Amino acid sequence: MTVSDLKLKIFRQIDTLEKNRLEELYGVLMNFINGQKEPRDWEKLTEVQKNGIIDALDEIDSGKGIPNEKVMEDIRRKYLHA
């Protein structure tokens, strides 16, 4: 597979994502790009920290998370309108 083929394949997969998944991918991509200075951050975490992150991601994937917009709305209502 050529570089051009790979880029096209990645683009096609990205192009079919829904907005929330696209935003999630963007975050992962930015973390990957910005993390190039220290690529072994995951290995530095304890097993408890790794498991906590994995559990949190599983909860989000199963719909148990609270969207950022809702959290920010609640914080604004609580602290800016108090």
PDB file of N, CA, C and O in Angstrom:
ATOM      1  N   MET A   1       0.848  -1.170   0.000  1.00  0.00           N
ATOM      2  CA  MET A   1       0.000   0.000   0.000  1.00  0.00           C
ATOM      3  C   MET A   1       0.895   1.236   0.000  1.00  0.00           C
ATOM      4  O   MET A   1       1.798   1.355   0.821  1.00  0.00           O
ATOM      5  N   THR A   2       0.611   2.149  -0.909  1.00  0.00           N
ATOM      6  CA  THR A   2       1.406   3.369  -0.993  1.00  0.00           C
ATOM      7  C   THR A   2       0.937   4.366   0.072  1.00  0.00           C
ATOM      8  O   THR A   2      -0.133   4.204   0.673  1.00  0.00           O
ATOM      9  N   VAL A   3       1.735   5.401   0.261  1.00  0.00           N
ATOM     10  CA  VAL A   3       1.366   6.459   1.206  1.00  0.00           C
ATOM     11  C   VAL A   3       0.050   7.098   0.770  1.00  0.00           C
ATOM     12  O   VAL A   3      -0.838   7.355   1.587  1.00  0.00           O
ATOM     13  N   SER A   4      -0.105   7.342  -0.522  1.00  0.00           N
ATOM     14  CA  SER A   4      -1.336   7.938  -1.046  1.00  0.00           C
ATOM     15  C   SER A   4      -2.540   7.042  -0.786  1.00  0.00           C
ATOM     16  O   SER A   4      -3.611   7.519  -0.402  1.00  0.00           O
ATOM     17  N   ASP A   5      -2.370   5.734  -0.989  1.00  0.00           N
ATOM     18  CA  ASP A   5      -3.455   4.783  -0.719  1.00  0.00           C
ATOM     19  C   ASP A   5      -3.839   4.801   0.760  1.00  0.00           C
ATOM     20  O   ASP A   5      -5.028   4.783   1.101  1.00  0.00           O
ATOM     21  N   LEU A   6      -2.837   4.836   1.606  1.00  0.00           N
ATOM     22  CA  LEU A   6      -3.075   4.848   3.047  1.00  0.00           C
ATOM     23  C   LEU A   6      -3.810   6.121   3.469  1.00  0.00           C
ATOM     24  O   LEU A   6      -4.782   6.077   4.223  1.00  0.00           O
ATOM     25  N   LYS A   7      -3.371   7.262   2.961  1.00  0.00           N
ATOM     26  CA  LYS A   7      -4.032   8.534   3.284  1.00  0.00           C
ATOM     27  C   LYS A   7      -5.488   8.521   2.825  1.00  0.00           C
ATOM     28  O   LYS A   7      -6.384   8.974   3.549  1.00  0.00           O
ATOM     29  N   LEU A   8      -5.734   8.010   1.629  1.00  0.00           N
ATOM     30  CA  LEU A   8      -7.091   7.948   1.100  1.00  0.00           C
ATOM     31  C   LEU A   8      -7.968   7.032   1.948  1.00  0.00           C
ATOM     32  O   LEU A   8      -9.117   7.369   2.261  1.00  0.00           O
ATOM     33  N   LYS A   9      -7.426   5.899   2.337  1.00  0.00           N
ATOM     34  CA  LYS A   9      -8.178   4.961   3.172  1.00  0.00           C
ATOM     35  C   LYS A   9      -8.523   5.601   4.522  1.00  0.00           C
ATOM     36  O   LYS A   9      -9.662   5.509   4.994  1.00  0.00           O
ATOM     37  N   ILE A  10      -7.560   6.266   5.132  1.00  0.00           N
ATOM     38  CA  ILE A  10      -7.802   6.949   6.415  1.00  0.00           C
ATOM     39  C   ILE A  10      -8.846   8.047   6.223  1.00  0.00           C
ATOM     40  O   ILE A  10      -9.788   8.167   7.018  1.00  0.00           O
ATOM     41  N   PHE A  11      -8.711   8.848   5.171  1.00  0.00           N
ATOM     42  CA  PHE A  11      -9.669   9.921   4.927  1.00  0.00           C
ATOM     43  C   PHE A  11     -11.077   9.370   4.778  1.00  0.00           C
ATOM     44  O   PHE A  11     -12.027   9.918   5.353  1.00  0.00           O
ATOM     45  N   ARG A  12     -11.236   8.307   4.031  1.00  0.00           N
ATOM     46  CA  ARG A  12     -12.572   7.734   3.817  1.00  0.00           C
ATOM     47  C   ARG A  12     -13.189   7.251   5.130  1.00  0.00           C
ATOM     48  O   ARG A  12     -14.384   7.405   5.341  1.00  0.00           O
ATOM     49  N   GLN A  13     -12.384   6.669   5.979  1.00  0.00           N
ATOM     50  CA  GLN A  13     -12.903   6.217   7.262  1.00  0.00           C
ATOM     51  C   GLN A  13     -13.282   7.399   8.143  1.00  0.00           C
ATOM     52  O   GLN A  13     -14.327   7.394   8.790  1.00  0.00           O
ATOM     53  N   ILE A  14     -12.459   8.420   8.156  1.00  0.00           N
ATOM     54  CA  ILE A  14     -12.746   9.623   8.946  1.00  0.00           C
ATOM     55  C   ILE A  14     -13.991  10.318   8.416  1.00  0.00           C
ATOM     56  O   ILE A  14     -14.826  10.796   9.184  1.00  0.00           O
ATOM     57  N   ASP A  15     -14.143  10.358   7.113  1.00  0.00           N
ATOM     58  CA  ASP A  15     -15.249  11.065   6.480  1.00  0.00           C
ATOM     59  C   ASP A  15     -16.612  10.476   6.859  1.00  0.00           C
ATOM     60  O   ASP A  15     -17.619  11.169   6.778  1.00  0.00           O
ATOM     61  N   THR A  16     -16.657   9.237   7.297  1.00  0.00           N
ATOM     62  CA  THR A  16     -17.934   8.603   7.645  1.00  0.00           C
ATOM     63  C   THR A  16     -18.286   8.738   9.134  1.00  0.00           C
ATOM     64  O   THR A  16     -19.361   8.336   9.540  1.00  0.00           O
ATOM     65  N   LEU A  17     -17.389   9.316   9.926  1.00  0.00           N
ATOM     66  CA  LEU A  17     -17.626   9.415  11.365  1.00  0.00           C
ATOM     67  C   LEU A  17     -18.690  10.455  11.704  1.00  0.00           C
ATOM     68  O   LEU A  17     -18.793  11.491  11.049  1.00  0.00           O
ATOM     69  N   GLU A  18     -19.461  10.156  12.748  1.00  0.00           N
ATOM     70  CA  GLU A  18     -20.403  11.137  13.273  1.00  0.00           C
ATOM     71  C   GLU A  18     -19.620  12.180  14.064  1.00  0.00           C
ATOM     72  O   GLU A  18     -18.475  11.954  14.455  1.00  0.00           O
ATOM     73  N   LYS A  19     -20.248  13.331  14.321  1.00  0.00           N
ATOM     74  CA  LYS A  19     -19.576  14.471  14.922  1.00  0.00           C
ATOM     75  C   LYS A  19     -18.881  14.106  16.233  1.00  0.00           C
ATOM     76  O   LYS A  19     -17.715  14.446  16.441  1.00  0.00           O
ATOM     77  N   ASN A  20     -19.567  13.414  17.134  1.00  0.00           N
ATOM     78  CA  ASN A  20     -18.955  13.112  18.433  1.00  0.00           C
ATOM     79  C   ASN A  20     -17.746  12.187  18.294  1.00  0.00           C
ATOM     80  O   ASN A  20     -16.755  12.350  18.992  1.00  0.00           O
ATOM     81  N   ARG A  21     -17.815  11.244  17.387  1.00  0.00           N
ATOM     82  CA  ARG A  21     -16.673  10.343  17.173  1.00  0.00           C
ATOM     83  C   ARG A  21     -15.525  11.084  16.484  1.00  0.00           C
ATOM     84  O   ARG A  21     -14.368  10.833  16.770  1.00  0.00           O
ATOM     85  N   LEU A  22     -15.867  12.030  15.586  1.00  0.00           N
ATOM     86  CA  LEU A  22     -14.850  12.827  14.921  1.00  0.00           C
ATOM     87  C   LEU A  22     -14.116  13.709  15.930  1.00  0.00           C
ATOM     88  O   LEU A  22     -12.891  13.823  15.898  1.00  0.00           O
ATOM     89  N   GLU A  23     -14.854  14.294  16.862  1.00  0.00           N
ATOM     90  CA  GLU A  23     -14.231  15.107  17.908  1.00  0.00           C
ATOM     91  C   GLU A  23     -13.328  14.254  18.795  1.00  0.00           C
ATOM     92  O   GLU A  23     -12.242  14.674  19.181  1.00  0.00           O
ATOM     93  N   GLU A  24     -13.783  13.049  19.098  1.00  0.00           N
ATOM     94  CA  GLU A  24     -12.973  12.131  19.905  1.00  0.00           C
ATOM     95  C   GLU A  24     -11.680  11.765  19.167  1.00  0.00           C
ATOM     96  O   GLU A  24     -10.596  11.790  19.755  1.00  0.00           O
ATOM     97  N   LEU A  25     -11.797  11.468  17.886  1.00  0.00           N
ATOM     98  CA  LEU A  25     -10.618  11.138  17.087  1.00  0.00           C
ATOM     99  C   LEU A  25      -9.665  12.319  17.018  1.00  0.00           C
ATOM    100  O   LEU A  25      -8.445  12.145  17.112  1.00  0.00           O
ATOM    101  N   TYR A  26     -10.211  13.519  16.875  1.00  0.00           N
ATOM    102  CA  TYR A  26      -9.377  14.717  16.838  1.00  0.00           C
ATOM    103  C   TYR A  26      -8.562  14.833  18.130  1.00  0.00           C
ATOM    104  O   TYR A  26      -7.366  15.108  18.090  1.00  0.00           O
ATOM    105  N   GLY A  27      -9.201  14.597  19.264  1.00  0.00           N
ATOM    106  CA  GLY A  27      -8.492  14.652  20.542  1.00  0.00           C
ATOM    107  C   GLY A  27      -7.381  13.621  20.621  1.00  0.00           C
ATOM    108  O   GLY A  27      -6.263  13.913  21.054  1.00  0.00           O
ATOM    109  N   VAL A  28      -7.683  12.422  20.182  1.00  0.00           N
ATOM    110  CA  VAL A  28      -6.672  11.354  20.187  1.00  0.00           C
ATOM    111  C   VAL A  28      -5.512  11.720  19.270  1.00  0.00           C
ATOM    112  O   VAL A  28      -4.343  11.566  19.629  1.00  0.00           O
ATOM    113  N   LEU A  29      -5.841  12.226  18.101  1.00  0.00           N
ATOM    114  CA  LEU A  29      -4.801  12.604  17.136  1.00  0.00           C
ATOM    115  C   LEU A  29      -3.924  13.726  17.683  1.00  0.00           C
ATOM    116  O   LEU A  29      -2.697  13.669  17.578  1.00  0.00           O
ATOM    117  N   MET A  30      -4.540  14.740  18.280  1.00  0.00           N
ATOM    118  CA  MET A  30      -3.768  15.847  18.847  1.00  0.00           C
ATOM    119  C   MET A  30      -2.896  15.359  20.005  1.00  0.00           C
ATOM    120  O   MET A  30      -1.741  15.777  20.132  1.00  0.00           O
ATOM    121  N   ASN A  31      -3.433  14.470  20.827  1.00  0.00           N
ATOM    122  CA  ASN A  31      -2.628  13.900  21.906  1.00  0.00           C
ATOM    123  C   ASN A  31      -1.445  13.127  21.342  1.00  0.00           C
ATOM    124  O   ASN A  31      -0.334  13.212  21.870  1.00  0.00           O
ATOM    125  N   PHE A  32      -1.680  12.391  20.277  1.00  0.00           N
ATOM    126  CA  PHE A  32      -0.595  11.633  19.648  1.00  0.00           C
ATOM    127  C   PHE A  32       0.463  12.578  19.090  1.00  0.00           C
ATOM    128  O   PHE A  32       1.651  12.409  19.338  1.00  0.00           O
ATOM    129  N   ILE A  33       0.023  13.589  18.335  1.00  0.00           N
ATOM    130  CA  ILE A  33       0.970  14.524  17.730  1.00  0.00           C
ATOM    131  C   ILE A  33       1.723  15.303  18.797  1.00  0.00           C
ATOM    132  O   ILE A  33       2.946  15.433  18.745  1.00  0.00           O
ATOM    133  N   ASN A  34       1.017  15.818  19.770  1.00  0.00           N
ATOM    134  CA  ASN A  34       1.654  16.610  20.823  1.00  0.00           C
ATOM    135  C   ASN A  34       2.465  15.752  21.782  1.00  0.00           C
ATOM    136  O   ASN A  34       3.354  16.261  22.451  1.00  0.00           O
ATOM    137  N   GLY A  35       2.173  14.482  21.814  1.00  0.00           N
ATOM    138  CA  GLY A  35       2.875  13.589  22.716  1.00  0.00           C
ATOM    139  C   GLY A  35       4.156  13.016  22.150  1.00  0.00           C
ATOM    140  O   GLY A  35       4.818  12.222  22.807  1.00  0.00           O
ATOM    141  N   GLN A  36       4.504  13.405  20.954  1.00  0.00           N
ATOM    142  CA  GLN A  36       5.713  12.867  20.332  1.00  0.00           C
ATOM    143  C   GLN A  36       6.958  13.183  21.144  1.00  0.00           C
ATOM    144  O   GLN A  36       7.939  12.468  21.083  1.00  0.00           O
ATOM    145  N   LYS A  37       6.909  14.245  21.941  1.00  0.00           N
ATOM    146  CA  LYS A  37       8.066  14.587  22.765  1.00  0.00           C
ATOM    147  C   LYS A  37       8.269  13.562  23.873  1.00  0.00           C
ATOM    148  O   LYS A  37       9.378  13.312  24.297  1.00  0.00           O
ATOM    149  N   GLU A  38       7.172  13.000  24.346  1.00  0.00           N
ATOM    150  CA  GLU A  38       7.229  12.029  25.441  1.00  0.00           C
ATOM    151  C   GLU A  38       6.267  10.872  25.133  1.00  0.00           C
ATOM    152  O   GLU A  38       5.206  10.760  25.705  1.00  0.00           O
ATOM    153  N   PRO A  39       6.649  10.001  24.191  1.00  0.00           N
ATOM    154  CA  PRO A  39       5.718   8.970  23.720  1.00  0.00           C
ATOM    155  C   PRO A  39       5.455   7.844  24.713  1.00  0.00           C
ATOM    156  O   PRO A  39       4.575   7.041  24.501  1.00  0.00           O
ATOM    157  N   ARG A  40       6.163   7.798  25.805  1.00  0.00           N
ATOM    158  CA  ARG A  40       6.009   6.679  26.721  1.00  0.00           C
ATOM    159  C   ARG A  40       5.212   7.040  27.970  1.00  0.00           C
ATOM    160  O   ARG A  40       5.335   6.401  29.008  1.00  0.00           O
ATOM    161  N   ASP A  41       4.366   8.060  27.877  1.00  0.00           N
ATOM    162  CA  ASP A  41       3.577   8.469  29.036  1.00  0.00           C
ATOM    163  C   ASP A  41       2.713   7.325  29.576  1.00  0.00           C
ATOM    164  O   ASP A  41       2.580   7.162  30.779  1.00  0.00           O
ATOM    165  N   TRP A  42       2.119   6.550  28.671  1.00  0.00           N
ATOM    166  CA  TRP A  42       1.257   5.444  29.105  1.00  0.00           C
ATOM    167  C   TRP A  42       2.044   4.458  29.955  1.00  0.00           C
ATOM    168  O   TRP A  42       1.562   3.991  30.973  1.00  0.00           O
ATOM    169  N   GLU A  43       3.261   4.167  29.554  1.00  0.00           N
ATOM    170  CA  GLU A  43       4.078   3.205  30.297  1.00  0.00           C
ATOM    171  C   GLU A  43       4.452   3.734  31.687  1.00  0.00           C
ATOM    172  O   GLU A  43       4.751   2.957  32.589  1.00  0.00           O
ATOM    173  N   LYS A  44       4.436   5.044  31.866  1.00  0.00           N
ATOM    174  CA  LYS A  44       4.779   5.628  33.161  1.00  0.00           C
ATOM    175  C   LYS A  44       3.639   5.538  34.170  1.00  0.00           C
ATOM    176  O   LYS A  44       3.855   5.718  35.363  1.00  0.00           O
ATOM    177  N   LEU A  45       2.431   5.261  33.683  1.00  0.00           N
ATOM    178  CA  LEU A  45       1.285   5.175  34.582  1.00  0.00           C
ATOM    179  C   LEU A  45       1.312   3.875  35.374  1.00  0.00           C
ATOM    180  O   LEU A  45       1.808   2.850  34.896  1.00  0.00           O
ATOM    181  N   THR A  46       0.739   3.924  36.568  1.00  0.00           N
ATOM    182  CA  THR A  46       0.596   2.693  37.357  1.00  0.00           C
ATOM    183  C   THR A  46      -0.534   1.862  36.764  1.00  0.00           C
ATOM    184  O   THR A  46      -1.341   2.362  35.975  1.00  0.00           O
ATOM    185  N   GLU A  47      -0.612   0.613  37.142  1.00  0.00           N
ATOM    186  CA  GLU A  47      -1.701  -0.240  36.660  1.00  0.00           C
ATOM    187  C   GLU A  47      -3.057   0.293  37.112  1.00  0.00           C
ATOM    188  O   GLU A  47      -4.035   0.223  36.371  1.00  0.00           O
ATOM    189  N   VAL A  48      -3.123   0.847  38.318  1.00  0.00           N
ATOM    190  CA  VAL A  48      -4.373   1.427  38.819  1.00  0.00           C
ATOM    191  C   VAL A  48      -4.789   2.600  37.924  1.00  0.00           C
ATOM    192  O   VAL A  48      -5.968   2.727  37.562  1.00  0.00           O
ATOM    193  N   GLN A  49      -3.843   3.459  37.555  1.00  0.00           N
ATOM    194  CA  GLN A  49      -4.155   4.595  36.684  1.00  0.00           C
ATOM    195  C   GLN A  49      -4.607   4.114  35.302  1.00  0.00           C
ATOM    196  O   GLN A  49      -5.586   4.620  34.755  1.00  0.00           O
ATOM    197  N   LYS A  50      -3.891   3.144  34.745  1.00  0.00           N
ATOM    198  CA  LYS A  50      -4.276   2.612  33.435  1.00  0.00           C
ATOM    199  C   LYS A  50      -5.674   2.017  33.478  1.00  0.00           C
ATOM    200  O   LYS A  50      -6.493   2.270  32.587  1.00  0.00           O
ATOM    201  N   ASN A  51      -5.952   1.218  34.510  1.00  0.00           N
ATOM    202  CA  ASN A  51      -7.269   0.605  34.625  1.00  0.00           C
ATOM    203  C   ASN A  51      -8.361   1.653  34.802  1.00  0.00           C
ATOM    204  O   ASN A  51      -9.468   1.506  34.283  1.00  0.00           O
ATOM    205  N   GLY A  52      -8.062   2.725  35.532  1.00  0.00           N
ATOM    206  CA  GLY A  52      -9.022   3.806  35.708  1.00  0.00           C
ATOM    207  C   GLY A  52      -9.356   4.479  34.392  1.00  0.00           C
ATOM    208  O   GLY A  52     -10.524   4.782  34.110  1.00  0.00           O
ATOM    209  N   ILE A  53      -8.355   4.713  33.573  1.00  0.00           N
ATOM    210  CA  ILE A  53      -8.576   5.331  32.265  1.00  0.00           C
ATOM    211  C   ILE A  53      -9.385   4.394  31.374  1.00  0.00           C
ATOM    212  O   ILE A  53     -10.341   4.817  30.713  1.00  0.00           O
ATOM    213  N   ILE A  54      -9.024   3.135  31.358  1.00  0.00           N
ATOM    214  CA  ILE A  54      -9.744   2.153  30.540  1.00  0.00           C
ATOM    215  C   ILE A  54     -11.194   2.048  30.996  1.00  0.00           C
ATOM    216  O   ILE A  54     -12.119   2.031  30.176  1.00  0.00           O
ATOM    217  N   ASP A  55     -11.426   1.998  32.310  1.00  0.00           N
ATOM    218  CA  ASP A  55     -12.793   1.942  32.838  1.00  0.00           C
ATOM    219  C   ASP A  55     -13.593   3.183  32.446  1.00  0.00           C
ATOM    220  O   ASP A  55     -14.764   3.093  32.070  1.00  0.00           O
ATOM    221  N   ALA A  56     -12.961   4.360  32.528  1.00  0.00           N
ATOM    222  CA  ALA A  56     -13.639   5.607  32.162  1.00  0.00           C
ATOM    223  C   ALA A  56     -14.020   5.598  30.685  1.00  0.00           C
ATOM    224  O   ALA A  56     -15.133   6.000  30.318  1.00  0.00           O
ATOM    225  N   LEU A  57     -13.114   5.136  29.828  1.00  0.00           N
ATOM    226  CA  LEU A  57     -13.412   5.072  28.396  1.00  0.00           C
ATOM    227  C   LEU A  57     -14.544   4.084  28.116  1.00  0.00           C
ATOM    228  O   LEU A  57     -15.414   4.349  27.277  1.00  0.00           O
ATOM    229  N   ASP A  58     -14.552   2.961  28.828  1.00  0.00           N
ATOM    230  CA  ASP A  58     -15.635   1.983  28.676  1.00  0.00           C
ATOM    231  C   ASP A  58     -16.977   2.581  29.083  1.00  0.00           C
ATOM    232  O   ASP A  58     -17.998   2.360  28.423  1.00  0.00           O
ATOM    233  N   GLU A  59     -16.990   3.354  30.180  1.00  0.00           N
ATOM    234  CA  GLU A  59     -18.225   4.005  30.618  1.00  0.00           C
ATOM    235  C   GLU A  59     -18.713   5.009  29.580  1.00  0.00           C
ATOM    236  O   GLU A  59     -19.914   5.077  29.291  1.00  0.00           O
ATOM    237  N   ILE A  60     -17.794   5.775  29.023  1.00  0.00           N
ATOM    238  CA  ILE A  60     -18.180   6.748  27.995  1.00  0.00           C
ATOM    239  C   ILE A  60     -18.750   6.023  26.782  1.00  0.00           C
ATOM    240  O   ILE A  60     -19.790   6.414  26.249  1.00  0.00           O
ATOM    241  N   ASP A  61     -18.080   4.954  26.359  1.00  0.00           N
ATOM    242  CA  ASP A  61     -18.551   4.194  25.195  1.00  0.00           C
ATOM    243  C   ASP A  61     -19.924   3.585  25.421  1.00  0.00           C
ATOM    244  O   ASP A  61     -20.692   3.405  24.488  1.00  0.00           O
ATOM    245  N   SER A  62     -20.256   3.265  26.672  1.00  0.00           N
ATOM    246  CA  SER A  62     -21.555   2.659  26.966  1.00  0.00           C
ATOM    247  C   SER A  62     -22.626   3.702  27.275  1.00  0.00           C
ATOM    248  O   SER A  62     -23.729   3.371  27.671  1.00  0.00           O
ATOM    249  N   GLY A  63     -22.282   4.987  27.095  1.00  0.00           N
ATOM    250  CA  GLY A  63     -23.270   6.041  27.268  1.00  0.00           C
ATOM    251  C   GLY A  63     -23.435   6.537  28.687  1.00  0.00           C
ATOM    252  O   GLY A  63     -24.368   7.280  28.984  1.00  0.00           O
ATOM    253  N   LYS A  64     -22.562   6.161  29.588  1.00  0.00           N
ATOM    254  CA  LYS A  64     -22.671   6.570  30.981  1.00  0.00           C
ATOM    255  C   LYS A  64     -21.983   7.899  31.280  1.00  0.00           C
ATOM    256  O   LYS A  64     -22.098   8.420  32.366  1.00  0.00           O
ATOM    257  N   GLY A  65     -21.288   8.443  30.308  1.00  0.00           N
ATOM    258  CA  GLY A  65     -20.582   9.700  30.525  1.00  0.00           C
ATOM    259  C   GLY A  65     -21.525  10.893  30.484  1.00  0.00           C
ATOM    260  O   GLY A  65     -22.661  10.808  30.036  1.00  0.00           O
ATOM    261  N   ILE A  66     -21.053  12.018  30.963  1.00  0.00           N
ATOM    262  CA  ILE A  66     -21.803  13.266  30.902  1.00  0.00           C
ATOM    263  C   ILE A  66     -21.109  14.144  29.867  1.00  0.00           C
ATOM    264  O   ILE A  66     -19.915  14.418  29.989  1.00  0.00           O
ATOM    265  N   PRO A  67     -21.848  14.590  28.854  1.00  0.00           N
ATOM    266  CA  PRO A  67     -21.224  15.418  27.815  1.00  0.00           C
ATOM    267  C   PRO A  67     -20.630  16.699  28.398  1.00  0.00           C
ATOM    268  O   PRO A  67     -21.166  17.280  29.350  1.00  0.00           O
ATOM    269  N   ASN A  68     -19.519  17.137  27.836  1.00  0.00           N
ATOM    270  CA  ASN A  68     -18.837  18.326  28.301  1.00  0.00           C
ATOM    271  C   ASN A  68     -19.778  19.529  28.336  1.00  0.00           C
ATOM    272  O   ASN A  68     -19.737  20.329  29.269  1.00  0.00           O
ATOM    273  N   GLU A  69     -20.621  19.646  27.313  1.00  0.00           N
ATOM    274  CA  GLU A  69     -21.550  20.774  27.252  1.00  0.00           C
ATOM    275  C   GLU A  69     -22.453  20.814  28.490  1.00  0.00           C
ATOM    276  O   GLU A  69     -22.720  21.873  29.044  1.00  0.00           O
ATOM    277  N   LYS A  70     -22.930  19.651  28.922  1.00  0.00           N
ATOM    278  CA  LYS A  70     -23.805  19.564  30.100  1.00  0.00           C
ATOM    279  C   LYS A  70     -23.041  19.942  31.365  1.00  0.00           C
ATOM    280  O   LYS A  70     -23.545  20.689  32.211  1.00  0.00           O
ATOM    281  N   VAL A  71     -21.829  19.453  31.504  1.00  0.00           N
ATOM    282  CA  VAL A  71     -21.008  19.776  32.674  1.00  0.00           C
ATOM    283  C   VAL A  71     -20.752  21.276  32.737  1.00  0.00           C
ATOM    284  O   VAL A  71     -20.925  21.910  33.785  1.00  0.00           O
ATOM    285  N   MET A  72     -20.361  21.862  31.605  1.00  0.00           N
ATOM    286  CA  MET A  72     -20.078  23.294  31.573  1.00  0.00           C
ATOM    287  C   MET A  72     -21.328  24.115  31.857  1.00  0.00           C
ATOM    288  O   MET A  72     -21.279  25.126  32.556  1.00  0.00           O
ATOM    289  N   GLU A  73     -22.461  23.672  31.323  1.00  0.00           N
ATOM    290  CA  GLU A  73     -23.725  24.362  31.586  1.00  0.00           C
ATOM    291  C   GLU A  73     -24.048  24.344  33.078  1.00  0.00           C
ATOM    292  O   GLU A  73     -24.434  25.362  33.651  1.00  0.00           O
ATOM    293  N   ASP A  74     -23.880  23.192  33.720  1.00  0.00           N
ATOM    294  CA  ASP A  74     -24.139  23.074  35.155  1.00  0.00           C
ATOM    295  C   ASP A  74     -23.199  23.957  35.975  1.00  0.00           C
ATOM    296  O   ASP A  74     -23.620  24.601  36.932  1.00  0.00           O
ATOM    297  N   ILE A  75     -21.938  23.999  35.585  1.00  0.00           N
ATOM    298  CA  ILE A  75     -20.961  24.825  36.306  1.00  0.00           C
ATOM    299  C   ILE A  75     -21.300  26.304  36.140  1.00  0.00           C
ATOM    300  O   ILE A  75     -21.277  27.061  37.116  1.00  0.00           O
ATOM    301  N   ARG A  76     -21.626  26.707  34.921  1.00  0.00           N
ATOM    302  CA  ARG A  76     -21.988  28.110  34.688  1.00  0.00           C
ATOM    303  C   ARG A  76     -23.224  28.487  35.516  1.00  0.00           C
ATOM    304  O   ARG A  76     -23.273  29.558  36.120  1.00  0.00           O
ATOM    305  N   ARG A  77     -24.216  27.610  35.485  1.00  0.00           N
ATOM    306  CA  ARG A  77     -25.444  27.890  36.229  1.00  0.00           C
ATOM    307  C   ARG A  77     -25.157  27.996  37.726  1.00  0.00           C
ATOM    308  O   ARG A  77     -25.672  28.879  38.406  1.00  0.00           O
ATOM    309  N   LYS A  78     -24.319  27.114  38.209  1.00  0.00           N
ATOM    310  CA  LYS A  78     -24.045  27.067  39.652  1.00  0.00           C
ATOM    311  C   LYS A  78     -23.181  28.245  40.097  1.00  0.00           C
ATOM    312  O   LYS A  78     -23.451  28.858  41.138  1.00  0.00           O
ATOM    313  N   TYR A  79     -22.142  28.565  39.351  1.00  0.00           N
ATOM    314  CA  TYR A  79     -21.178  29.550  39.814  1.00  0.00           C
ATOM    315  C   TYR A  79     -21.331  30.950  39.213  1.00  0.00           C
ATOM    316  O   TYR A  79     -20.913  31.923  39.837  1.00  0.00           O
ATOM    317  N   LEU A  80     -21.886  31.054  38.042  1.00  0.00           N
ATOM    318  CA  LEU A  80     -22.012  32.365  37.420  1.00  0.00           C
ATOM    319  C   LEU A  80     -23.347  33.025  37.713  1.00  0.00           C
ATOM    320  O   LEU A  80     -23.467  34.238  37.642  1.00  0.00           O
ATOM    321  N   HIS A  81     -24.342  32.220  38.045  1.00  0.00           N
ATOM    322  CA  HIS A  81     -25.667  32.762  38.297  1.00  0.00           C
ATOM    323  C   HIS A  81     -26.059  32.617  39.757  1.00  0.00           C
ATOM    324  O   HIS A  81     -27.226  32.732  40.092  1.00  0.00           O
ATOM    325  N   ALA A  82     -25.099  32.349  40.610  1.00  0.00           N
ATOM    326  CA  ALA A  82     -25.403  32.133  42.034  1.00  0.00           C
ATOM    327  C   ALA A  82     -25.563  33.448  42.770  1.00  0.00           C
ATOM    328  O   ALA A  82     -25.118  34.469  42.432  1.00  0.00           O
TER     329      ALA A  82
END
